[in-house]
């Protein structure tokens, strides 16, 4: 797994042009739901080392989250070659997370 916490928010165009499987995680460091989901997210992503993981600190005035219509945290966007195939919001459970990761890593 390639985990990157974005210090500079990527543009929507940059995310749309990514090759391969990518999970974009929107949340906030102070968000209790985000903190509670980290163990599940980390464990699932460890099983898919080929998936890029980009964490975006979201909040008021952040355009990237709005471009994906993010309303609740955490929101995980599952991209394959820059195209959204799946989305998980707020309650991140192991099986739906694994299913979404499988979806973006299969041909």
Short mmCIF file of C-alpha atoms in Angstrom, two decimals:
data_model
loop_
_atom_site.label_atom_id
_atom_site.label_comp_id
_atom_site.label_asym_id
_atom_site.label_seq_id
_atom_site.Cartn_x
_atom_site.Cartn_y
_atom_site.Cartn_z
CA UNK A 1 0.00 0.00 0.00
CA UNK A 2 1.20 3.46 -0.85
CA UNK A 3 -0.29 5.77 1.78
CA UNK A 4 0.06 9.47 1.24
CA UNK A 5 -1.40 12.21 3.41
CA UNK A 6 -1.74 15.13 1.05
CA UNK A 7 0.07 18.17 2.42
CA UNK A 8 -0.96 20.04 -0.71
CA UNK A 9 -4.43 19.21 -1.85
CA UNK A 10 -4.33 17.59 -5.30
CA UNK A 11 -6.63 18.96 -7.95
CA UNK A 12 -9.64 17.05 -9.20
CA UNK A 13 -7.92 16.81 -12.60
CA UNK A 14 -4.88 15.18 -10.97
CA UNK A 15 -7.07 12.56 -9.29
CA UNK A 16 -9.07 12.00 -12.47
CA UNK A 17 -5.83 11.28 -14.35
CA UNK A 18 -4.40 8.75 -11.88
CA UNK A 19 -3.60 5.34 -13.34
CA UNK A 20 -4.48 2.16 -11.48
CA UNK A 21 -6.34 1.60 -8.22
CA UNK A 22 -6.61 4.49 -5.76
CA UNK A 23 -8.56 5.14 -2.56
CA UNK A 24 -9.11 8.80 -1.73
CA UNK A 25 -10.04 9.22 1.93
CA UNK A 26 -11.74 12.46 2.95
CA UNK A 27 -11.91 13.28 6.64
CA UNK A 28 -10.54 15.43 9.42
CA UNK A 29 -7.94 14.63 12.06
CA UNK A 30 -10.31 15.67 14.86
CA UNK A 31 -13.29 13.65 13.51
CA UNK A 32 -14.27 10.81 15.87
CA UNK A 33 -15.82 8.74 13.07
CA UNK A 34 -12.60 9.10 11.05
CA UNK A 35 -10.44 8.08 14.00
CA UNK A 36 -12.66 5.05 14.74
CA UNK A 37 -12.44 3.85 11.12
CA UNK A 38 -8.63 4.00 10.85
CA UNK A 39 -7.95 0.49 12.18
CA UNK A 40 -10.41 -1.06 9.72
CA UNK A 41 -9.12 1.02 6.81
CA UNK A 42 -5.46 0.31 7.57
CA UNK A 43 -6.04 -3.44 7.95
CA UNK A 44 -7.97 -3.69 4.69
CA UNK A 45 -5.47 -1.63 2.71
CA UNK A 46 -2.62 -3.80 4.01
CA UNK A 47 -4.14 -6.68 2.02
CA UNK A 48 -4.02 -4.61 -1.19
CA UNK A 49 -0.46 -3.21 -1.41
CA UNK A 50 -0.94 -2.18 -5.04
CA UNK A 51 -3.63 0.37 -4.11
CA UNK A 52 -2.61 4.02 -3.72
CA UNK A 53 -4.15 5.62 -0.61
CA UNK A 54 -4.49 9.40 -0.52
CA UNK A 55 -5.77 11.03 2.66
CA UNK A 56 -7.32 14.46 2.24
CA UNK A 57 -7.91 16.76 5.21
CA UNK A 58 -11.37 18.04 4.31
CA UNK A 59 -13.31 20.97 5.70
CA UNK A 60 -15.14 24.18 4.99
CA UNK A 61 -13.92 25.88 1.86
CA UNK A 62 -12.07 22.82 0.55
CA UNK A 63 -12.97 22.54 -3.12
CA UNK A 64 -11.79 18.98 -3.72
CA UNK A 65 -14.25 17.49 -1.25
CA UNK A 66 -17.06 19.55 -2.73
CA UNK A 67 -16.17 18.38 -6.25
CA UNK A 68 -16.78 14.80 -5.03
CA UNK A 69 -19.92 15.95 -3.17
CA UNK A 70 -18.49 14.81 0.19
CA UNK A 71 -20.95 15.59 2.97
CA UNK A 72 -19.96 13.21 5.80
CA UNK A 73 -16.64 11.89 7.09
CA UNK A 74 -14.96 9.62 6.56
CA UNK A 75 -15.78 9.25 2.88
CA UNK A 76 -13.73 6.78 0.88
CA UNK A 77 -13.76 7.16 -2.91
CA UNK A 78 -12.56 4.10 -4.82
CA UNK A 79 -11.04 5.03 -8.19
CA UNK A 80 -9.78 2.88 -11.02
CA UNK A 81 -7.85 4.82 -13.63
CA UNK A 82 -9.36 8.03 -12.26
CA UNK A 83 -12.98 6.85 -12.46
CA UNK A 84 -15.08 6.45 -9.31
CA UNK A 85 -16.39 2.89 -9.03
CA UNK A 86 -17.49 2.82 -5.39
CA UNK A 87 -17.94 5.03 -2.36
CA UNK A 88 -18.22 4.27 1.36
CA UNK A 89 -19.44 6.90 3.79
CA UNK A 90 -19.26 7.25 7.58
CA UNK A 91 -19.74 3.69 8.87
CA UNK A 92 -16.79 1.82 7.37
CA UNK A 93 -17.27 -1.94 7.78
CA UNK A 94 -14.72 -4.60 6.85
CA UNK A 95 -16.70 -6.55 4.23
CA UNK A 96 -17.92 -3.59 2.14
CA UNK A 97 -14.41 -2.12 2.31
CA UNK A 98 -12.82 -5.36 1.11
CA UNK A 99 -15.45 -5.68 -1.65
CA UNK A 100 -14.70 -2.15 -2.89
CA UNK A 101 -10.95 -2.78 -2.85
CA UNK A 102 -11.48 -6.01 -4.78
CA UNK A 103 -13.59 -4.12 -7.32
CA UNK A 104 -10.87 -1.58 -8.14
CA UNK A 105 -8.04 -4.14 -8.25
CA UNK A 106 -9.61 -6.62 -10.66
CA UNK A 107 -9.32 -6.27 -14.39
#
